[in-house]
Structures are given as C-alpha cells and as structure tokens.
Amino acid sequence: MATTIWNTYVDGECVELPATIDDIRAALPAERHSEFERAVGAAAPADLHLLLGHWALETRPDIRARDAATFARVEAGDFTGFTAAEDLIE
C-alpha cells in the first residue's frame, strides 16, 4: 500500500507531511505517542481530519517554530509581507 501524504507550503516550497494515523504516529517522537493516541481516540468523527492535520504539522517542529515566530511578529505589530484580505483583487 502506498503511503498517503499531505502537502503544505513553506516559503513557497512544497513540504510533504504524513497523512495517516500510522504514519503520523511513526513520525512523532516516542514521548508524544500517548498524547497523540488520546487525542485521536477522543476525536469526533467529523473533526478527525482537522486533528490529523494538526498532528501532521506536529511532526515538523521546524514548521511549528516558524509559525510561532510569524504570529509573534504579527502580534508585535510587524505586518511585513502580509496582505489584508480586503486588499486582494477578486
């Protein structure tokens, strides 16, 4: 069976993320497995895809750190590189 992946983009580059419960678990550090299992076990079926997306990103601490730095910059008032939704051309 082929491995299923999700794609996201970081600085315009495509990054592959695991997309199955087994592949996400395998990509996480062992100390996070029980936390992951509890979250998956408690998830409502309609929310499972969102939960798996969250945990797929947790397999990439580098992406999480970059996201945290971006949010901190925006919270500090630095909007460099951002375009307000109302400024987008439809």
Coordinates of C-alpha atoms in Angstrom, one line a residue:
M1 CA 0.0 0.0 0.0
A2 CA 1.3 3.4 -0.9
T3 CA 2.0 6.0 1.8
T4 CA -0.6 8.8 1.9
I5 CA 0.8 12.3 2.2
W6 CA -0.5 15.9 2.6
N7 CA 1.3 18.8 1.1
T8 CA 1.8 22.2 2.7
Y9 CA 4.0 25.1 1.6
V10 CA 6.8 26.8 3.5
D11 CA 8.4 29.8 1.8
G12 CA 6.8 28.7 -1.5
E13 CA 8.4 25.2 -1.2
C14 CA 6.2 22.2 -1.2
V15 CA 6.6 20.1 2.0
E16 CA 5.2 16.6 2.4
L17 CA 3.5 15.6 5.7
P18 CA 2.3 12.2 6.8
A19 CA -1.5 11.8 6.5
T20 CA -2.4 8.5 8.0
I21 CA -2.7 7.7 11.7
D22 CA 0.0 5.1 11.5
D23 CA 2.4 7.4 9.5
I24 CA 1.8 10.4 11.8
R25 CA 2.5 8.2 14.9
A26 CA 5.7 6.9 13.3
A27 CA 6.9 10.4 12.5
L28 CA 6.3 11.7 16.1
P29 CA 8.9 11.3 18.8
A30 CA 8.1 8.3 21.0
E31 CA 7.3 10.5 24.0
R32 CA 4.4 12.1 22.1
H33 CA 2.7 8.8 21.0
S34 CA 0.4 8.5 24.1
E35 CA -0.7 12.2 23.7
F36 CA -1.4 11.5 20.0
E37 CA -3.4 8.3 20.8
R38 CA -5.5 10.1 23.4
A39 CA -6.3 12.9 21.0
V40 CA -7.2 10.5 18.2
G41 CA -9.3 8.3 20.5
A42 CA -11.3 11.3 21.8
A43 CA -11.9 13.0 18.4
A44 CA -15.3 13.3 17.0
P45 CA -15.5 11.7 13.5
A46 CA -16.4 15.0 11.9
D47 CA -13.2 16.6 13.4
L48 CA -10.8 13.8 12.7
H49 CA -9.3 15.3 9.5
L50 CA -8.6 18.6 11.4
L51 CA -7.0 16.7 14.3
L52 CA -4.8 14.7 11.9
G53 CA -3.8 17.9 10.1
H54 CA -2.7 19.4 13.4
W55 CA -0.7 16.3 14.4
A56 CA 0.8 16.1 10.9
L57 CA 2.3 19.5 11.5
E58 CA 3.5 18.4 14.9
T59 CA 5.8 16.0 13.1
R60 CA 7.7 19.1 11.8
P61 CA 8.8 21.2 14.8
D62 CA 10.7 23.4 12.4
I63 CA 7.4 24.5 10.7
R64 CA 5.7 24.9 14.1
A65 CA 8.6 27.2 15.3
R66 CA 8.4 29.2 12.1
D67 CA 4.7 29.7 12.5
A68 CA 5.1 30.7 16.2
A69 CA 7.7 33.3 15.1
T70 CA 5.4 34.7 12.5
F71 CA 2.5 35.0 14.9
A72 CA 4.8 36.7 17.5
R73 CA 5.9 39.2 14.8
V74 CA 2.3 40.0 13.8
E75 CA 1.2 40.3 17.5
A76 CA 4.1 42.8 17.9
G77 CA 2.6 44.9 15.1
D78 CA 5.0 43.9 12.3
F79 CA 2.8 43.1 9.2
T80 CA 5.7 43.0 6.7
G81 CA 4.8 40.6 3.9
F82 CA 1.1 40.4 4.7
T83 CA -1.7 41.5 2.5
A84 CA -5.1 42.3 4.1
A85 CA -8.0 40.3 2.7
E86 CA -9.8 43.5 1.7
D87 CA -6.7 44.4 -0.5
L88 CA -6.9 41.2 -2.5
I89 CA -8.1 41.6 -6.1
E90 CA -11.1 39.3 -6.7

